[in-house]
Short mmCIF file of C-alpha atoms and ligand atoms in Angstrom, two decimals:
data_model
loop_
_atom_site.label_atom_id
_atom_site.label_comp_id
_atom_site.label_asym_id
_atom_site.label_seq_id
_atom_site.Cartn_x
_atom_site.Cartn_y
_atom_site.Cartn_z
CA MET Q 1300 67.05 106.07 86.59
CA ARG Q 1301 67.49 106.74 90.46
CA LYS Q 1302 65.79 110.01 91.47
CA PRO Q 1303 67.23 111.91 94.38
CA LYS Q 1304 64.96 111.75 97.60
CA ASN Q 1305 65.34 115.44 98.02
CA PRO Q 1306 65.65 116.90 94.38
CA GLU Q 1307 66.49 120.69 94.98
CA LYS Q 1308 69.13 119.89 97.73
CA PHE Q 1309 70.75 117.45 95.31
CA LYS Q 1310 70.58 119.53 92.41
CA ALA Q 1311 72.28 122.64 94.32
CA ALA Q 1312 74.80 120.23 96.00
CA ASN Q 1313 75.76 118.77 92.47
CA LYS Q 1314 75.98 122.14 90.92
CA ALA Q 1315 78.16 123.25 93.41
CA PHE Q 1316 80.37 120.07 93.35
CA ASN Q 1317 80.82 120.35 89.50
CA GLU Q 1318 81.91 123.88 89.85
CA GLY Q 1319 84.42 122.71 92.23
CA LEU Q 1320 86.08 120.16 90.26
CA ARG Q 1321 86.06 122.70 87.37
CA ARG Q 1322 87.86 125.41 89.73
CA HIS Q 1323 90.79 122.79 90.92
CA PRO Q 1324 93.53 123.09 88.40
CA VAL Q 1325 94.06 119.25 88.57
CA THR Q 1326 90.53 118.20 87.76
CA GLY Q 1327 89.73 121.33 85.79
CA GLU Q 1328 92.80 121.44 83.92
CA GLY Q 1329 95.84 118.66 84.32
CA LEU Q 1330 93.43 115.79 84.03
CA PRO Q 1331 91.47 116.64 81.12
CA ALA Q 1332 94.51 117.68 79.08
CA PHE Q 1333 96.88 115.20 79.66
CA GLY Q 1334 94.96 112.38 81.67
CA THR Q 1335 96.49 110.35 84.46
CA ASN Q 1336 99.78 109.75 82.53
CA VAL Q 1337 100.89 113.52 83.32
CA LEU Q 1338 102.37 111.97 86.25
CA THR Q 1339 105.37 110.00 84.42
CA ASN Q 1340 107.35 113.08 84.42
CA VAL Q 1341 106.76 114.44 88.19
CA ILE Q 1342 107.20 111.01 89.34
CA ASN Q 1343 110.35 110.72 87.30
CA GLU Q 1344 111.59 114.22 88.21
CA ALA Q 1345 110.88 113.01 91.92
CA GLY Q 1346 113.56 109.93 91.45
CA ALA Q 1347 110.35 107.76 92.40
CA TYR Q 1348 109.76 106.20 89.04
CA PRO Q 1349 110.48 102.55 89.28
CA THR Q 1350 112.83 101.60 86.41
CA TYR Q 1351 113.94 98.07 85.54
CA ASN Q 1352 111.73 96.20 88.20
CA PHE Q 1353 112.25 98.79 90.90
CA LYS Q 1354 115.91 99.00 90.37
CA GLU Q 1355 116.30 102.58 89.79
CA GLY Q 1356 114.00 105.68 90.30
CA ARG Q 1357 114.45 107.38 87.02
CA TYR Q 1358 114.00 106.22 83.21
CA ALA Q 1359 116.19 108.10 81.10
CA ASP Q 1360 113.63 107.68 78.05
CA ALA Q 1361 110.37 108.85 80.33
CA GLY Q 1362 109.78 112.18 77.89
CA LYS Q 1363 108.80 109.62 75.18
CA ILE Q 1364 105.82 107.91 77.01
CA SER Q 1365 104.60 111.21 78.90
CA GLY Q 1366 101.28 112.17 79.38
CA GLU Q 1367 102.41 115.42 77.28
CA THR Q 1368 104.03 113.29 74.64
CA ILE Q 1369 101.04 110.84 74.27
CA ALA Q 1370 98.15 113.49 74.50
CA GLN Q 1371 99.95 115.29 71.34
CA LEU Q 1372 100.33 112.01 69.76
CA GLU Q 1373 96.59 111.21 69.96
CA THR Q 1374 95.76 114.77 68.62
CA GLU Q 1375 98.08 114.57 65.61
CA ARG Q 1376 96.67 111.27 64.78
CA GLY Q 1377 93.12 112.21 65.04
CA GLY Q 1378 92.36 110.68 68.37
CA ASN Q 1379 91.32 112.29 71.25
CA PRO Q 1380 93.20 113.21 74.66
CA THR Q 1381 90.22 114.28 76.46
CA HIS Q 1382 87.53 112.00 76.85
CA GLY Q 1383 85.26 110.73 79.57
CA CYS Q 1384 85.06 107.29 80.60
CA HIS Q 1385 81.53 107.43 81.24
CA VAL Q 1386 78.66 110.11 80.24
CA GLY Q 1387 78.48 113.00 82.67
CA CYS Q 1388 81.87 112.59 83.85
CA ALA Q 1389 82.91 116.40 84.80
CA ILE Q 1390 86.65 115.76 84.71
CA ARG Q 1391 87.38 113.50 81.52
CA CYS Q 1392 90.82 112.18 82.14
CA SER Q 1393 90.17 109.63 79.51
CA GLY Q 1394 91.30 109.45 76.14
CA ILE Q 1395 91.30 107.69 72.51
CA PHE Q 1396 94.51 106.28 71.53
CA VAL Q 1397 94.74 105.46 67.73
CA ASP Q 1398 97.42 104.07 65.56
CA LYS Q 1399 99.35 106.21 62.86
CA ASP Q 1400 96.71 105.70 60.37
CA GLY Q 1401 93.97 106.90 62.88
CA ASN Q 1402 92.50 103.66 63.44
CA TYR Q 1403 91.37 102.95 67.35
CA ILE Q 1404 93.67 100.73 69.00
CA THR Q 1405 92.97 101.03 72.82
CA LYS Q 1406 91.47 103.88 75.14
CA GLN Q 1407 94.47 106.31 76.46
CA PRO Q 1408 96.53 103.94 78.67
CA GLU Q 1409 96.45 105.00 82.22
CA TYR Q 1410 99.85 106.41 84.02
CA GLU Q 1411 99.97 102.95 85.98
CA THR Q 1412 99.82 101.04 82.55
CA VAL Q 1413 102.48 103.14 80.71
CA TRP Q 1414 104.63 102.64 83.29
CA ALA Q 1415 104.39 98.97 84.24
CA HIS Q 1416 104.45 98.08 80.51
CA GLY Q 1417 106.82 101.09 79.75
CA GLY Q 1418 109.95 102.25 82.39
CA ASN Q 1419 109.38 99.29 84.43
CA CYS Q 1420 110.37 96.67 81.47
CA GLY Q 1421 112.90 99.57 79.97
CA ILE Q 1422 110.27 100.05 77.06
CA CYS Q 1423 109.67 103.82 75.56
CA ASP Q 1424 107.53 103.25 72.43
CA PRO Q 1425 103.97 104.45 73.04
CA ASP Q 1426 102.76 101.94 70.30
CA VAL Q 1427 103.84 98.98 71.82
CA ILE Q 1428 102.63 100.01 75.29
CA ALA Q 1429 99.21 100.80 73.69
CA ARG Q 1430 99.20 97.20 71.93
CA LEU Q 1431 100.05 95.48 75.58
CA ASP Q 1432 97.35 97.73 77.10
CA PHE Q 1433 94.90 96.56 74.19
CA LEU Q 1434 95.90 92.75 75.03
CA ASP Q 1435 95.47 93.09 78.77
CA ASP Q 1436 92.01 94.20 78.25
CA ASN Q 1437 91.11 91.71 75.55
CA ILE Q 1438 92.63 88.86 77.67
CA GLY Q 1439 91.49 90.31 81.05
CA LEU Q 1440 94.70 91.18 82.90
CA ASP Q 1441 95.26 93.87 85.07
CA THR Q 1442 97.71 95.98 83.47
CA ILE Q 1443 99.87 96.52 86.53
CA GLU Q 1444 100.05 93.21 87.53
CA MET Q 1445 100.98 92.24 84.06
CA GLY Q 1446 103.51 94.90 83.57
CA ALA Q 1447 105.16 93.80 86.94
CA THR Q 1448 105.20 90.04 85.92
CA ILE Q 1449 106.93 90.91 82.50
CA GLY Q 1450 109.57 93.01 84.44
CA VAL Q 1451 110.24 90.08 86.70
CA ALA Q 1452 110.65 87.93 83.71
CA MET Q 1453 113.04 90.30 82.51
CA GLU Q 1454 114.76 90.23 85.68
CA ALA Q 1455 115.12 86.35 85.62
CA GLY Q 1456 116.74 86.66 82.25
CA LEU Q 1457 113.89 85.34 80.19
CA LEU Q 1458 113.96 88.14 77.82
CA ALA Q 1459 116.08 91.48 77.92
CA PHE Q 1460 114.85 94.67 79.34
CA GLY Q 1461 113.70 96.64 76.47
CA ASP Q 1462 112.56 93.89 74.43
CA SER Q 1463 109.23 94.86 73.01
CA ALA Q 1464 108.71 92.15 70.79
CA GLY Q 1465 109.00 89.67 73.81
CA ALA Q 1466 106.95 91.32 75.95
CA ILE Q 1467 104.13 91.39 73.24
CA ARG Q 1468 104.87 87.51 72.79
CA LEU Q 1469 104.75 86.65 76.23
CA VAL Q 1470 101.48 88.56 76.78
CA GLU Q 1471 99.90 86.46 73.82
CA GLU Q 1472 101.27 83.37 75.57
CA VAL Q 1473 98.93 84.11 78.57
CA GLY Q 1474 96.01 84.52 76.59
CA GLN Q 1475 96.85 81.37 74.65
CA GLY Q 1476 97.36 79.44 77.64
CA THR Q 1477 100.51 77.88 76.99
CA PRO Q 1478 102.56 76.34 79.76
CA LEU Q 1479 104.77 79.73 80.20
CA GLY Q 1480 101.71 81.49 79.66
CA ARG Q 1481 100.05 79.95 82.61
CA ILE Q 1482 102.96 80.66 84.82
CA LEU Q 1483 102.94 84.53 83.98
CA GLY Q 1484 99.23 84.65 84.01
CA SER Q 1485 99.26 83.79 87.61
CA GLY Q 1486 100.94 86.97 88.54
CA CYS Q 1487 104.32 88.59 89.68
CA ALA Q 1488 104.56 86.76 93.12
CA PHE Q 1489 103.77 83.33 91.41
CA THR Q 1490 106.21 84.23 88.30
CA ALA Q 1491 108.99 85.27 90.99
CA LYS Q 1492 108.76 82.22 92.64
CA ALA Q 1493 108.52 80.17 89.55
CA PHE Q 1494 111.91 81.35 88.65
CA GLY Q 1495 113.63 81.71 91.81
CA ILE Q 1496 113.79 85.70 91.99
CA GLU Q 1497 113.74 87.39 95.22
CA ARG Q 1498 112.92 91.03 93.64
CA ALA Q 1499 109.06 90.61 93.55
CA PRO Q 1500 107.56 94.03 94.20
CA VAL Q 1501 104.42 92.63 95.82
CA VAL Q 1502 102.65 93.00 99.04
CA LYS Q 1503 100.25 90.18 99.91
CA GLY Q 1504 100.73 88.74 96.43
CA GLN Q 1505 99.55 91.76 94.50
CA ALA Q 1506 102.10 93.76 92.32
CA MET Q 1507 103.26 97.03 93.46
CA PRO Q 1508 102.10 100.01 91.02
CA ALA Q 1509 104.34 102.95 89.71
CA TYR Q 1510 105.68 104.59 92.78
CA ASP Q 1511 108.83 103.36 94.69
CA PRO Q 1512 108.02 102.94 98.12
CA ARG Q 1513 111.38 103.91 99.08
CA ALA Q 1514 111.27 107.39 97.58
CA VAL Q 1515 107.37 108.05 98.26
CA LYS Q 1516 107.26 106.46 101.47
CA GLY Q 1517 103.56 107.54 102.53
CA MET Q 1518 103.04 105.00 99.45
CA GLY Q 1519 105.29 102.50 100.91
CA VAL Q 1520 102.87 102.40 104.15
CA THR Q 1521 99.42 102.27 102.10
CA TYR Q 1522 101.15 99.38 100.04
CA ALA Q 1523 102.37 97.24 103.34
CA THR Q 1524 99.19 98.13 105.27
CA THR Q 1525 96.21 98.48 102.98
CA PRO Q 1526 93.90 95.14 103.20
CA MET Q 1527 93.74 95.11 99.49
CA GLY Q 1528 97.62 94.49 98.77
CA ALA Q 1529 99.88 96.48 97.21
CA ASP Q 1530 97.17 99.03 96.06
CA HIS Q 1531 98.03 102.83 95.40
CA THR Q 1532 94.40 103.97 95.29
CA ALA Q 1533 93.67 102.78 98.76
CA GLY Q 1534 95.47 105.67 100.20
CA TYR Q 1535 97.35 107.75 97.85
CA ALA Q 1536 100.10 109.35 99.60
CA VAL Q 1537 101.46 110.83 96.45
CA THR Q 1538 99.16 113.71 97.11
CA ALA Q 1539 100.89 115.15 99.70
CA ASN Q 1540 104.16 113.60 99.26
CA ILE Q 1541 104.91 114.82 95.83
CA LEU Q 1542 102.08 116.87 94.36
CA LYS Q 1543 101.35 118.99 97.28
CA VAL Q 1544 97.87 118.34 97.46
CA GLY Q 1545 96.13 117.98 100.82
CA GLY Q 1546 99.28 118.58 102.81
CA ASP Q 1547 102.71 118.77 102.14
CA VAL Q 1548 105.04 115.58 103.86
CA ASP Q 1549 108.69 115.03 102.54
CA PRO Q 1550 108.45 112.14 100.76
CA LEU Q 1551 112.10 110.74 101.62
CA SER Q 1552 111.77 111.10 105.27
CA PRO Q 1553 109.73 108.21 107.35
CA ALA Q 1554 108.26 110.95 109.76
CA GLY Q 1555 104.49 111.75 109.23
CA GLN Q 1556 103.87 109.02 106.69
CA VAL Q 1557 101.74 106.56 108.88
CA GLU Q 1558 99.16 109.38 109.62
CA LEU Q 1559 98.98 110.39 106.14
CA SER Q 1560 98.51 106.84 105.05
CA ARG Q 1561 95.78 106.37 107.79
CA ASN Q 1562 93.79 109.79 107.03
CA LEU Q 1563 93.91 108.77 103.18
CA GLN Q 1564 92.93 105.19 103.82
CA VAL Q 1565 90.02 105.92 105.68
CA ALA Q 1566 88.59 108.70 103.43
CA THR Q 1567 89.42 106.57 100.25
CA ALA Q 1568 87.45 103.50 101.89
CA ALA Q 1569 84.53 105.99 102.49
CA LEU Q 1570 84.65 107.65 98.95
CA ASP Q 1571 84.98 104.19 97.24
CA ALA Q 1572 81.71 103.21 99.00
CA THR Q 1573 79.85 105.98 97.25
CA GLY Q 1574 80.76 105.08 93.92
CA PHE Q 1575 82.37 108.43 93.34
CA CYS Q 1576 85.48 108.40 90.81
CA LEU Q 1577 88.54 108.54 93.06
CA PHE Q 1578 90.06 111.54 91.16
CA ILE Q 1579 87.65 113.95 92.77
CA ALA Q 1580 89.79 113.63 95.82
CA PHE Q 1581 92.16 116.07 94.27
CA ALA Q 1582 89.40 118.94 94.48
CA ILE Q 1583 87.82 117.67 97.83
CA LEU Q 1584 91.32 117.39 99.78
CA ASP Q 1585 92.25 120.97 98.82
CA GLN Q 1586 88.64 122.58 98.94
CA ALA Q 1587 86.52 122.67 101.79
CA ASP Q 1588 83.49 123.53 100.16
CA THR Q 1589 83.83 120.78 97.61
CA PHE Q 1590 84.28 118.19 100.09
CA GLN Q 1591 81.15 119.66 101.50
CA ALA Q 1592 79.14 119.59 98.33
CA MET Q 1593 80.04 116.06 97.92
CA VAL Q 1594 78.57 114.94 100.95
CA ASP Q 1595 75.57 117.10 100.16
CA THR Q 1596 74.95 114.99 97.13
CA LEU Q 1597 74.87 111.87 99.23
CA ASN Q 1598 72.44 113.88 101.75
CA GLY Q 1599 70.33 115.16 98.69
CA MET Q 1600 70.27 111.87 97.03
CA TYR Q 1601 68.92 109.69 100.20
CA ASP Q 1602 67.84 112.47 102.52
CA TRP Q 1603 70.45 111.87 104.99
CA ASN Q 1604 72.14 114.18 107.17
CA LEU Q 1605 75.79 112.84 106.79
CA THR Q 1606 78.49 115.01 108.24
CA GLY Q 1607 82.17 115.15 107.45
CA ASP Q 1608 82.79 113.16 110.56
CA ASP Q 1609 80.37 110.25 109.49
CA VAL Q 1610 82.19 110.18 106.56
CA ALA Q 1611 85.23 109.31 108.49
CA ALA Q 1612 83.55 106.87 110.84
CA LEU Q 1613 82.27 104.95 107.74
CA GLY Q 1614 85.84 104.74 106.40
CA LYS Q 1615 87.18 103.10 109.76
CA LYS Q 1616 84.07 100.75 109.73
CA ILE Q 1617 84.93 99.44 106.29
CA LEU Q 1618 88.58 99.17 106.91
CA SER Q 1619 87.93 96.92 110.01
CA MET Q 1620 85.89 94.92 108.11
CA GLU Q 1621 88.16 94.34 105.49
CA ARG Q 1622 91.04 93.49 108.11
CA ASP Q 1623 88.39 91.17 109.84
CA PHE Q 1624 88.13 89.27 106.53
CA ASN Q 1625 91.89 89.25 106.20
CA ARG Q 1626 92.21 88.04 109.65
CA ARG Q 1627 89.97 85.06 109.30
CA ALA Q 1628 91.88 84.59 105.93
CA GLY Q 1629 94.97 83.85 107.76
CA PHE Q 1630 96.73 87.25 107.37
CA THR Q 1631 98.64 88.88 110.27
CA ALA Q 1632 100.59 91.61 110.86
CA ALA Q 1633 103.56 89.63 109.31
CA HIS Q 1634 101.93 90.34 105.70
CA ASP Q 1635 101.39 94.15 106.35
CA ARG Q 1636 105.14 94.28 105.38
CA LEU Q 1637 106.96 95.17 102.44
CA PRO Q 1638 109.72 92.81 100.45
CA ARG Q 1639 112.50 92.77 102.57
CA TYR Q 1640 114.87 93.86 100.24
CA PHE Q 1641 113.44 97.48 99.90
CA GLN Q 1642 114.87 97.81 103.36
CA ARG Q 1643 118.21 96.35 102.09
CA GLU Q 1644 118.78 97.90 98.69
CA ALA Q 1645 119.15 101.63 98.20
CA LEU Q 1646 117.17 103.36 95.09
CA PRO Q 1647 118.88 106.02 93.03
CA PRO Q 1648 119.12 108.90 92.47
CA HIS Q 1649 118.36 109.60 96.21
CA ASN Q 1650 119.94 106.44 97.27
CA VAL Q 1651 117.24 105.64 99.87
CA THR Q 1652 115.89 102.53 101.40
CA PHE Q 1653 112.40 101.72 102.92
CA ASP Q 1654 112.78 102.99 106.85
CA VAL Q 1655 109.61 103.25 108.40
CA ALA Q 1656 109.64 101.04 111.36
CA ASP Q 1657 107.58 97.71 111.69
CA LYS Q 1658 106.20 99.13 114.74
CA HIS Q 1659 104.89 102.14 113.20
CA LEU Q 1660 103.39 100.33 110.20
CA ASP Q 1661 101.44 98.22 113.00
CA SER Q 1662 99.85 101.67 114.37
CA VAL Q 1663 98.01 102.55 110.79
CA PHE Q 1664 94.86 101.03 112.20
CA ASN Q 1665 95.12 102.77 115.62
CA TRP Q 1666 91.41 102.79 116.37
CA GLU Q 1667 90.99 98.98 116.62
CA MET X 170 132.71 129.10 80.64
CA PRO X 171 129.62 130.43 82.60
CA PRO X 172 127.47 128.20 84.95
CA THR X 173 124.61 126.61 83.46
CA ILE X 174 121.82 124.55 85.12
CA GLU X 175 119.56 121.78 83.24
CA LEU X 176 116.15 123.35 83.17
CA LYS X 177 112.95 120.86 82.41
CA LEU X 178 109.42 122.50 82.19
CA TYR X 179 106.59 120.20 82.06
CA ALA X 180 102.86 120.03 81.10
CA THR X 181 101.46 123.61 80.23
CA LEU X 182 104.87 125.22 81.27
CA ALA X 183 106.54 123.85 78.32
CA ALA X 184 105.04 126.85 76.66
CA PHE X 185 107.80 128.62 78.44
CA GLN X 186 110.43 126.77 77.14
CA PRO X 187 113.73 128.74 76.14
CA ALA X 188 116.27 127.47 73.74
CA GLU X 189 119.22 125.67 75.42
CA ALA X 190 117.13 124.61 78.47
CA GLU X 191 119.69 121.55 79.03
CA ARG X 192 122.32 124.34 79.55
CA PHE X 193 120.31 127.42 80.63
CA PRO X 194 122.42 130.44 82.27
CA LEU X 195 122.35 129.97 86.07
CA PRO X 196 120.75 133.53 86.90
CA PRO X 197 122.87 135.93 88.60
CA GLU X 198 120.60 135.74 91.78
CA ALA X 199 120.57 132.08 91.71
CA SER X 200 117.39 131.89 93.36
CA VAL X 201 114.24 130.03 91.52
CA ALA X 202 112.15 133.00 92.04
CA SER X 203 114.46 135.45 89.93
CA LEU X 204 114.89 132.14 87.22
CA LEU X 205 110.91 132.08 86.80
CA ALA X 206 111.03 135.89 86.35
CA ILE X 207 113.90 135.68 83.79
CA LEU X 208 111.91 132.92 81.85
CA GLY X 209 108.55 135.18 82.22
CA ILE X 210 106.61 132.52 84.16
CA PRO X 211 104.18 134.30 86.77
CA ALA X 212 104.83 132.82 90.08
CA GLU X 213 101.26 131.63 90.83
CA VAL X 214 101.16 129.06 87.70
CA VAL X 215 104.10 127.12 89.01
CA LYS X 216 103.06 124.78 91.83
CA LEU X 217 106.06 122.26 91.97
CA ILE X 218 109.55 123.01 91.94
CA PHE X 219 112.11 120.17 91.84
CA VAL X 220 115.82 120.45 92.20
CA ASN X 221 117.74 117.45 91.73
CA GLY X 222 114.77 115.71 92.47
CA VAL X 223 113.82 117.31 95.72
CA ARG X 224 110.67 119.56 95.90
CA VAL X 225 111.86 123.21 97.10
CA ASP X 226 110.41 126.37 97.30
CA PRO X 227 110.95 129.66 95.58
CA ALA X 228 113.43 130.88 97.71
CA PHE X 229 115.94 128.27 97.08
CA ARG X 230 119.28 129.09 95.46
CA LEU X 231 120.37 126.96 92.52
CA GLN X 232 123.98 125.88 92.03
CA PRO X 233 125.76 125.17 88.55
CA GLY X 234 124.73 121.92 87.35
CA ASP X 235 121.53 121.56 89.16
CA ARG X 236 118.64 119.66 87.53
CA VAL X 237 115.42 122.01 87.66
CA GLY X 238 112.02 120.52 87.00
CA LEU X 239 108.96 123.03 87.00
CA PHE X 240 105.23 121.53 86.97
CA PRO X 241 101.90 123.63 87.19
CA PRO X 242 99.30 121.70 89.66
CA VAL X 243 98.98 117.97 88.26
CA GLY X 244 97.71 114.82 89.46
CA GLY X 245 96.70 111.56 88.48
CA GLY X 246 96.75 107.89 89.57
S1 SF4 C 2178 85.20 109.03 85.69
FE1 SF4 C 2178 87.04 109.49 86.68
S2 SF4 C 2178 88.35 107.90 85.61
FE2 SF4 C 2178 86.62 108.21 84.39
S3 SF4 C 2178 87.09 109.75 83.04
FE3 SF4 C 2178 85.97 110.63 84.67
S4 SF4 C 2178 87.54 111.13 86.11
FE4 SF4 C 2178 88.84 109.95 84.58
#
């Protein structure tokens, strides 16, 4: 095992850091009890839960697949809603999903997975979603991409929204490599092209996750501009837009979203480079002492003297390198956009479109 | 018929769920703060208040038929 260069400093910092994670109600209570899927009810309540391939912002059956419901189901069946995905995690947002006879099926499906294969496809049976989660893992598919692909296939009329058996069959076909399975296995953008569907919720060829960009506009800015393609984790604006963590920015207005997304993208690029789990962000965004403790663990580990400003500079450097890579691969500002139908088609219940101006999207990386 | 609201209590707040939450009487004072008092929920455990899908503060005044969603601090991703 690697040893810290400055063990005293590392030990003290790590202690303060863990204490901070336990103190914050999200990392200390919400995530351990319900996992990431606690978001189903919140995002649905906010009218930003993409339903039926991003047609509506609320799913009537969300309660049947919420984190609260699944945690209870796991407990009743002898699974476990509070489990660390690696030894030593102080948060433990993961869990163990078992069938009605108590047999292991899969790890507790994440919010994104439950959404992609659930609400996005009109499916509200936790056992079906768990089966799809297992199949994705077993075949080696990304659950967001695969769920969004099935949603597009449903929109194309290949199967009906809500068709659980059909969704399982299609994912199995991907694993078998049938002709249809090869199309679906190539992802959401490819499938939409194959079936002539405009409504492909993708940026840079990658499927959007579980937050409609019209009703969480900071997330829309991140989807559009992150070098990764529509990736929620690259700048998780849901924090200030919906959860009142790290600020408070109205999710339905275009105002303030570019700055919010920029700051989060910079911080996240740096955090990802450290190897810390991203979920520590809830605690370090809200608690200055926990942020400092996080930086001090790095300083103790490597005998560095990093400051908060150095962390921001590191994040900017990483983003600029990623953007340089993309530029040389042929990406331009025209790729830093959402599909146009998000500007044209209003999302109920708030009846909002994506209205952050293109020129503002182009100002996200304003240090370049 | 007295005016009602549709009440939704999530995560750990489900413990405060009243009977007939779907048709809960609109509090006489109509503010969210007074609703919390009637439900016996300490104000500090409620982090997010949604009324008809829009986040509001405790002073917000409710109208008959409003959909009210209450959450403790939550996060995920
Ligand atoms: S390391 Fe992160 S993802 Fe894994 S259980 Fe801990 S908090 Fe959850």
